[in-house]
Amino acid sequence: MKLSPEELLLRWANFHLKKAGMSISNFSGDIKDSKAYFHLLEQIAPDGSKEDVPRIEIDMTGLYEKDLTKRAECMLKQAERLGCRQFVTATDVVSGNSKLNMAFVAKLFNKYPALTKPDNQDWNNVESETREERTFRNWMNSLGVSPHVHHIYGDLQDAMVILQLYKTIKVPVDWDKVNQPPFKGKGAGHLKKMENCTYAVELGKKKAGFSLVGIGGQDLYDGNPTLTLALVWQLMRRYTLNVLEDLGHGAVAGDDLIVSWVNKTLAEAGKSSSIKSFKDKAIGTSMPVLDLIDAIQPQSVNFELVQKGSLSDEDKLNNAKYAISMARKIGAKVYALPEDLVEINPKMVMTIFACLMGRGMKRA
């Protein structure tokens, strides 16, 4: 059983909310009134049963505040008592910003899971998503594919997402050849999905010029991990090259061009941050990225949520999560992971700044 991060967090939240007679199905509309958050905090707060972990009593009176923004602020004050007031403001809660709210819930999950491991649970059947899979899935979803990709293999079985990605990288798709969902009937549905998968591989070989030796439509339909990722990797690589060509007005934009634009934009906005390269140590704090986001869209970043000074690994990761969330919030199609910033992965760091540059140039 393979769960996406969203599904895992929803399952965890609902496990605790069930005790309060509640459930949620998303991190947007279902949490706007803060009620679910209040009850979740109450369920996961330390009860004093563990040594050296004092009991924390959650003040639930904020539930009766009629103004939703004030209610959300009351809830966040309780989260602060747990050391978990990161990523969201009261406005983010009330507006239902799903990315920032999911980051907030992830923080709660990581710090106070409040779970025990059942003796009879076979944990070998629960597979976690690999970092590579998460990067590819983030990239697809950043482009607004439909349906949203939760499982990188299962959700590509009808090739509809793959075909949308071809369109994004400017490979022409003959939609008259594509079988559209819903796919009714077990036998007929199987054949229609297979036809789509075969067409997707054919496009890659004949139109996109991809190296797809030994890959057939059956491999996509079966969710073969190695062969599916081989195709997706080439799609993402072509997309990145297209982005760089757009920035370079036809020629692939090099590192120097992007770094120069970043520093010029930061300086013009009066920011103190700057970078020498995509290996600059300052990138590990996420401050250059956050400053650049705020330069592109002034006052978009709440710097009170940003950790400063001597940073622990957890502080750096929290900053990186916030930076990635805010980059997407202002419309940059960022698909790198927070870990890429913390570890200063130059190739993925380049894609972050390239996507922000593309967004900034559109606003100019």
XYZ file of C-alpha atoms in Angstrom:
364
model
C 0.000 0.000 0.000
C 1.610 3.262 -1.119
C 0.233 6.542 0.258
C 1.008 10.035 -0.980
C 2.009 12.603 1.684
C -1.451 14.218 1.445
C -3.230 10.908 1.951
C -0.958 9.942 4.820
C -1.588 13.241 6.635
C -5.341 13.052 6.029
C -5.435 9.500 7.357
C -3.443 10.534 10.422
C -5.604 13.597 11.107
C -8.824 11.620 10.725
C -7.515 8.886 13.028
C -7.361 11.479 15.804
C -10.427 13.479 14.752
C -12.563 10.333 14.865
C -12.281 10.462 18.653
C -13.943 13.885 18.521
C -16.610 12.696 16.065
C -15.134 14.622 13.138
C -13.405 13.978 9.820
C -11.926 16.022 6.983
C -11.333 15.221 3.322
C -8.936 18.044 2.394
C -6.657 20.751 3.772
C -8.572 23.607 2.181
C -12.322 24.061 2.674
C -12.628 21.566 5.523
C -10.257 23.422 7.840
C -11.300 27.044 7.208
C -13.324 27.293 10.426
C -10.410 25.958 12.558
C -12.702 23.489 14.351
C -10.844 20.440 13.079
C -7.540 22.015 14.081
C -8.712 22.721 17.638
C -9.820 19.115 18.098
C -6.663 17.750 16.458
C -4.473 19.797 18.813
C -6.484 18.571 21.787
C -6.022 14.935 20.732
C -2.272 15.058 20.075
C -1.172 17.326 22.947
C 1.011 15.516 25.533
C -1.161 14.065 28.307
C 1.603 13.779 30.887
C 1.823 9.992 30.710
C 5.425 10.025 29.462
C 8.348 10.857 31.704
C 9.946 14.278 31.153
C 7.057 15.332 28.860
C 4.703 17.602 30.830
C 0.982 17.670 30.136
C -0.208 20.505 27.878
C -3.869 21.421 28.246
C -5.288 22.907 25.033
C -7.540 25.917 25.634
C -10.653 25.206 23.536
C -12.505 28.453 24.331
C -11.365 29.919 21.009
C -13.871 27.597 19.313
C -16.627 29.961 20.395
C -15.085 32.991 18.684
C -17.486 33.916 15.850
C -14.945 35.770 13.713
C -13.124 33.052 11.731
C -9.832 34.947 11.518
C -9.794 35.604 15.266
C -10.732 31.962 15.871
C -7.834 30.835 13.681
C -5.497 33.109 15.634
C -6.686 31.545 18.908
C -5.998 28.110 17.436
C -2.506 29.100 16.321
C -1.717 30.367 19.814
C -2.479 26.863 21.083
C -0.289 25.381 18.339
C 2.475 27.723 19.494
C 2.285 26.143 22.954
C 3.181 22.860 21.241
C 6.050 24.535 19.400
C 4.249 24.080 16.089
C 3.260 27.549 14.931
C 4.953 27.450 11.559
C 4.009 27.890 7.891
C 0.500 29.362 8.297
C -1.068 32.599 9.418
C -4.676 32.982 10.523
C -5.442 34.328 7.047
C -3.928 31.230 5.401
C -6.193 29.013 7.517
C -9.358 30.991 6.749
C -8.560 31.237 3.028
C -7.946 27.477 2.893
C -4.447 27.602 1.398
C -3.975 23.858 0.973
C -0.184 23.824 0.500
C 0.581 25.898 3.599
C -2.030 24.098 5.687
C -0.594 20.740 4.668
C 2.859 21.942 5.748
C 1.365 22.986 9.100
C -0.249 19.571 9.610
C 3.005 17.861 8.594
C 4.742 19.796 11.371
C 2.143 18.579 13.892
C 2.511 15.011 12.609
C 6.301 15.061 12.845
C 6.407 16.530 16.350
C 3.359 14.914 17.979
C 2.281 11.824 16.004
C 0.553 10.432 19.126
C 0.536 6.957 17.589
C 1.389 3.523 18.898
C 2.505 0.636 16.691
C -0.041 -2.210 16.768
C 1.506 -5.604 17.473
C -0.422 -7.268 14.642
C 0.367 -4.700 11.914
C 2.544 -5.893 9.036
C 4.524 -2.722 8.383
C 6.416 -4.328 5.511
C 3.371 -3.755 3.293
C 3.439 0.021 3.784
C 5.753 1.561 1.209
C 7.018 5.112 1.487
C 7.405 7.306 -1.562
C 11.008 7.666 -2.717
C 12.536 11.110 -3.045
C 12.831 10.687 -6.811
C 9.161 9.730 -7.081
C 8.147 12.723 -4.970
C 10.162 15.085 -7.186
C 8.491 13.764 -10.339
C 5.040 13.891 -8.732
C 5.625 17.464 -7.541
C 6.662 18.452 -11.045
C 3.539 16.987 -12.649
C 1.217 18.600 -10.122
C 3.010 21.959 -10.402
C 1.893 22.024 -14.051
C -1.756 21.610 -13.087
C -2.319 18.185 -14.619
C -5.734 16.616 -14.175
C -6.357 14.452 -12.295
C -3.963 15.417 -9.495
C -1.226 12.778 -9.229
C -1.225 10.997 -5.858
C 0.450 7.736 -6.945
C 3.051 8.152 -9.651
C 2.403 4.699 -11.117
C -1.289 4.050 -10.570
C -2.318 7.534 -11.719
C -0.403 7.222 -15.003
C -2.027 3.940 -16.075
C -4.359 5.557 -18.609
C -1.565 7.862 -19.927
C -3.831 10.941 -19.682
C -1.348 12.767 -17.451
C 1.580 11.749 -19.687
C -0.224 13.135 -22.733
C -0.885 16.434 -20.932
C 2.831 16.623 -20.141
C 3.682 16.187 -23.829
C 1.474 19.179 -24.582
C 3.303 21.194 -21.905
C 6.711 20.469 -23.467
C 5.366 21.454 -26.904
C 5.101 17.965 -28.379
C 1.895 17.906 -30.483
C -0.748 15.435 -29.343
C -3.481 14.230 -31.705
C -6.345 14.166 -29.220
C -8.571 12.402 -31.757
C -6.392 9.326 -31.135
C -6.808 9.548 -27.361
C -9.454 7.587 -25.463
C -11.020 9.901 -22.897
C -12.176 8.809 -19.414
C -14.346 7.508 -17.883
C -13.269 4.061 -19.031
C -16.362 1.882 -18.625
C -16.310 -1.882 -18.688
C -13.417 -3.934 -17.371
C -12.330 -5.383 -20.719
C -13.029 -2.326 -22.875
C -11.547 0.000 -20.265
C -8.347 -2.024 -20.179
C -7.975 -1.883 -23.964
C -8.631 1.873 -24.121
C -6.048 2.595 -21.439
C -3.561 0.329 -23.202
C -4.125 2.189 -26.483
C -3.404 5.491 -24.719
C -0.223 4.095 -23.176
C 0.970 2.764 -26.521
C 0.301 6.157 -28.137
C 2.189 7.918 -25.312
C 5.280 5.768 -25.884
C 4.976 6.252 -29.657
C 4.912 10.045 -29.190
C 8.021 9.867 -27.057
C 9.934 7.889 -29.663
C 8.725 9.553 -32.881
C 7.810 13.142 -31.947
C 9.838 13.940 -28.816
C 12.949 12.010 -29.823
C 13.252 10.317 -26.439
C 15.366 7.224 -25.846
C 12.722 4.649 -24.910
C 14.447 1.403 -25.850
C 12.604 -1.582 -24.412
C 9.660 0.494 -23.168
C 6.152 -0.326 -24.391
C 2.618 0.745 -23.587
C 2.169 -2.332 -21.414
C 4.937 -1.079 -19.093
C 3.096 2.182 -18.428
C -0.192 0.377 -17.912
C 1.426 -2.107 -15.509
C 3.101 0.701 -13.567
C 6.597 -0.698 -14.111
C 8.617 1.633 -11.822
C 11.937 1.657 -13.697
C 10.482 2.065 -17.180
C 7.781 4.554 -16.138
C 10.369 6.764 -14.431
C 12.625 6.541 -17.499
C 9.903 8.231 -19.557
C 8.926 10.739 -16.862
C 12.567 11.731 -16.319
C 12.960 12.579 -20.013
C 9.728 14.589 -19.947
C 10.938 16.622 -16.952
C 14.376 17.123 -18.501
C 12.817 18.478 -21.716
C 10.559 20.774 -19.674
C 13.565 22.176 -17.787
C 15.458 22.770 -21.041
C 12.415 24.580 -22.453
C 12.257 26.822 -19.377
C 15.944 27.676 -19.726
C 15.543 28.388 -23.453
C 12.627 30.721 -22.731
C 14.749 32.603 -20.189
C 17.639 32.792 -22.659
C 15.366 33.949 -25.517
C 16.085 30.879 -27.624
C 19.503 29.954 -26.253
C 19.708 27.843 -23.101
C 20.133 30.210 -20.156
C 23.345 29.419 -18.301
C 23.955 29.578 -14.570
C 25.613 33.007 -14.833
C 22.553 34.580 -16.466
C 20.181 33.258 -13.797
C 22.499 34.156 -10.884
C 22.939 37.666 -12.303
C 19.172 38.158 -12.590
C 18.613 36.865 -9.052
C 21.173 39.257 -7.545
C 19.934 42.206 -9.609
C 16.330 41.568 -8.538
C 17.326 41.208 -4.877
C 19.388 44.414 -4.949
C 16.647 46.434 -6.657
C 14.204 45.328 -3.947
C 16.612 46.411 -1.200
C 17.260 42.870 0.002
C 20.546 42.013 1.716
C 20.670 38.460 0.310
C 22.756 37.484 -2.700
C 24.216 34.283 -4.147
C 27.533 33.550 -5.840
C 26.406 30.290 -7.429
C 23.865 27.505 -6.982
C 26.256 26.000 -4.415
C 26.245 29.104 -2.189
C 25.991 28.106 1.486
C 23.390 30.820 2.102
C 20.930 28.823 -0.004
C 20.804 26.198 2.761
C 18.973 28.720 4.978
C 16.423 29.467 2.187
C 16.793 33.213 2.852
C 17.884 34.092 -0.717
C 14.832 32.234 -2.056
C 12.429 33.849 0.422
C 13.882 37.307 -0.245
C 13.559 36.734 -3.995
C 9.920 35.661 -3.624
C 9.228 38.810 -1.613
C 11.048 40.894 -4.227
C 8.914 39.431 -7.014
C 5.680 39.866 -5.053
C 6.236 42.418 -2.261
C 4.895 41.565 1.214
C 4.003 38.015 0.181
C 6.411 36.458 2.694
C 5.650 36.616 6.407
C 9.190 36.855 7.763
C 7.938 36.261 11.305
C 7.520 32.619 10.244
C 11.138 32.414 9.053
C 13.835 31.017 11.343
C 16.961 33.209 11.541
C 20.348 33.204 13.256
C 22.065 29.938 14.126
C 19.838 27.349 12.467
C 19.391 23.692 13.325
C 18.701 21.156 10.579
C 15.025 21.271 11.548
C 14.996 25.086 11.290
C 16.536 24.903 7.829
C 13.987 22.321 6.690
C 11.100 24.420 8.031
C 12.404 27.470 6.167
C 12.783 25.402 3.005
C 9.233 24.052 3.244
C 7.904 27.579 3.662
C 10.005 28.847 0.742
C 8.789 26.118 -1.611
C 5.170 26.678 -0.544
C 5.420 30.447 -1.059
C 7.132 30.058 -4.438
C 4.181 27.991 -5.629
C 1.731 30.405 -4.015
C 2.991 33.310 -6.150
C 2.659 31.169 -9.272
C 6.179 29.791 -9.816
C 5.983 26.203 -11.066
C 8.598 24.964 -8.602
C 8.940 21.200 -8.356
C 12.117 20.793 -6.283
C 11.852 19.461 -2.739
C 12.624 21.322 0.508
C 15.498 18.893 1.054
C 17.103 20.142 -2.172
C 17.453 23.598 -0.617
C 18.730 22.355 2.733
C 21.317 20.096 1.069
C 22.070 22.738 -1.604
C 21.550 20.349 -4.515
C 22.833 22.648 -7.320
C 20.840 21.082 -10.169
C 17.527 21.337 -8.328
C 18.413 24.727 -6.797
C 18.921 25.969 -10.356
C 15.380 24.893 -11.277
C 13.966 26.824 -8.291
C 15.668 30.066 -9.298
C 14.872 29.460 -12.985
C 11.163 29.021 -12.217
C 11.187 32.141 -10.023
C 13.007 34.050 -12.761
C 10.343 33.002 -15.251
C 7.633 34.191 -12.870
C 9.449 37.438 -12.127
C 9.963 38.263 -15.803
C 6.243 37.776 -16.460
C 5.436 40.281 -13.708
C 7.956 42.843 -14.952
